[in-house]
Every structure is written in structure tokens, then in C-alpha cells.
Amino acid sequence: MRKDAVPNTFLVSGIWPDGELSIDAPLAAHYGRHVAQTLKRLKNERGLGQRGLAELSGVHHNTVGRVLRGEVYPDLATLARLEQALDVSLYPTGLHRRIHRPRTSGSG
């Protein structure tokens, strides 16, 4: 498994962030996709470009772009700035309960 790989490397079909992730994608990749999907939707709904979102949040535009493209896992400070600027929750609370993954030997 590619545990250290960035979220978009687990895409098996479609276009990031709306495509399908591989069955072995770690939960973190699902979190990254959820954040990217939500940011993309909000950005479009509010008529913001990548730079506009960056200016609003104080997050560098390159970082915003990398999060949107699934090239990086956003850190908590980035999430906090984006959430505050957009007045929404981006962290996918409870997603771990909705992602059904086969248990592997040696797990919990």
C-alpha cells in the first residue's frame, strides 16, 4: 500500500476530486478528497478564484491549489484558516464510519 502517497495518487477513475479512489486508499486520502470536493464547491458557489480564496483565508495560493488538486494533505492550521474564512466546517467528521474497508491481519 502507498501509505505516504498524496491523496490524488489513489484515484482509479474519473477526475480529482470527484473520481473514485482505490479500494486500498487510506482513510487520509478520503479525507483529502472530501476537503478538496468541499473547497471546490464553495469556491464555485461564492465566485472565488484560487487567489481570491487564498487572499480571503491567508493561505498561500499555491497551497490552496495543491489542496484542491489532491497533491498534499492539508495541515490543521491550513484547515483552520480556510474554515474561518469560509465560515464552514471542512474537516470530514465521521467519515471514518462511512468508509467501509476490509480489515487486514494484524489490525486492531
Coordinates of C-alpha atoms in Angstrom, one line a residue, residues 2-102:
R2 CA 1.2 3.5 -0.8
K3 CA 0.6 4.9 2.7
D4 CA 2.8 8.0 2.3
A5 CA 1.4 8.9 -1.2
V6 CA -0.6 12.1 -1.7
P7 CA -4.4 11.8 -2.0
N8 CA -4.7 12.1 -5.8
T9 CA -2.4 9.1 -6.4
F10 CA -5.2 6.8 -5.1
L11 CA -7.6 7.9 -7.9
V12 CA -8.6 4.9 -10.1
S13 CA -11.2 6.5 -12.3
G14 CA -12.6 9.9 -13.1
I15 CA -11.2 13.3 -12.3
W16 CA -9.9 14.5 -9.0
P17 CA -11.6 15.3 -6.6
D18 CA -14.9 13.7 -7.9
G19 CA -13.5 10.5 -9.1
E20 CA -13.3 7.1 -7.4
L21 CA -10.5 6.1 -5.1
S22 CA -8.9 2.7 -5.0
I23 CA -10.1 0.1 -2.5
D24 CA -6.8 0.3 -0.7
A25 CA -6.8 4.1 -0.4
P26 CA -6.1 5.1 3.2
L27 CA -8.6 7.0 5.2
A28 CA -6.5 10.1 4.9
A29 CA -6.9 10.0 1.1
H30 CA -10.7 10.0 1.6
Y31 CA -10.3 13.0 3.9
G32 CA -8.2 14.8 1.4
R33 CA -10.8 14.2 -1.3
H34 CA -13.6 15.4 0.9
V35 CA -11.8 18.6 1.7
A36 CA -11.0 19.2 -2.0
Q37 CA -14.6 18.5 -3.0
T38 CA -16.0 20.8 -0.4
L39 CA -13.5 23.6 -1.2
K40 CA -14.1 23.3 -4.9
R41 CA -17.9 23.5 -4.4
L42 CA -17.7 26.5 -2.1
K43 CA -15.2 28.3 -4.3
N44 CA -17.5 27.9 -7.2
E45 CA -20.7 28.8 -5.3
R46 CA -19.0 32.0 -4.0
G47 CA -17.4 33.0 -7.2
L48 CA -13.9 32.8 -5.8
G49 CA -10.8 32.0 -7.8
Q50 CA -7.9 30.2 -6.2
R51 CA -6.1 33.5 -5.5
G52 CA -9.3 35.0 -4.1
L53 CA -9.7 32.1 -1.7
A54 CA -6.1 32.5 -0.8
E55 CA -6.5 36.2 0.0
L56 CA -9.6 35.6 2.0
S57 CA -8.0 32.9 4.1
G58 CA -4.4 33.9 4.4
V59 CA -3.4 30.6 2.9
H60 CA -0.8 30.9 0.1
H61 CA -2.5 30.4 -3.4
N62 CA 0.0 27.6 -4.2
T63 CA -1.2 25.7 -1.1
V64 CA -4.9 26.2 -1.9
G65 CA -4.2 24.9 -5.4
R66 CA -2.3 21.8 -4.1
V67 CA -5.1 21.0 -1.7
L68 CA -7.7 21.4 -4.5
R69 CA -5.6 19.1 -6.8
G70 CA -5.0 16.5 -4.1
E71 CA -1.3 17.0 -4.2
V72 CA -0.9 17.5 -0.5
Y73 CA -2.7 16.7 2.8
P74 CA -3.7 20.0 4.3
D75 CA -2.4 20.6 7.8
L76 CA -4.6 21.7 10.7
A77 CA -3.5 25.3 10.5
T78 CA -4.5 25.4 6.8
L79 CA -7.8 23.8 7.5
A80 CA -8.5 26.2 10.4
R81 CA -7.7 29.3 8.2
L82 CA -9.9 28.0 5.4
E83 CA -12.8 27.1 7.7
Q84 CA -12.6 30.5 9.4
A85 CA -12.5 32.4 6.1
L86 CA -15.4 30.4 4.6
D87 CA -17.4 30.1 7.9
V88 CA -17.8 26.3 7.3
S89 CA -16.5 23.0 8.6
L90 CA -14.2 21.4 6.1
Y91 CA -13.0 18.5 8.4
P92 CA -15.0 15.4 7.4
T93 CA -16.3 14.5 10.9
G94 CA -17.5 10.9 11.0
L95 CA -16.1 10.0 7.5
H96 CA -14.2 7.1 9.1
R97 CA -17.6 5.5 9.9
R98 CA -18.8 5.7 6.3
I99 CA -15.7 4.3 4.6
H100 CA -16.0 0.5 4.7
R101 CA -12.7 -1.1 4.3
P102 CA -11.7 -4.7 4.6

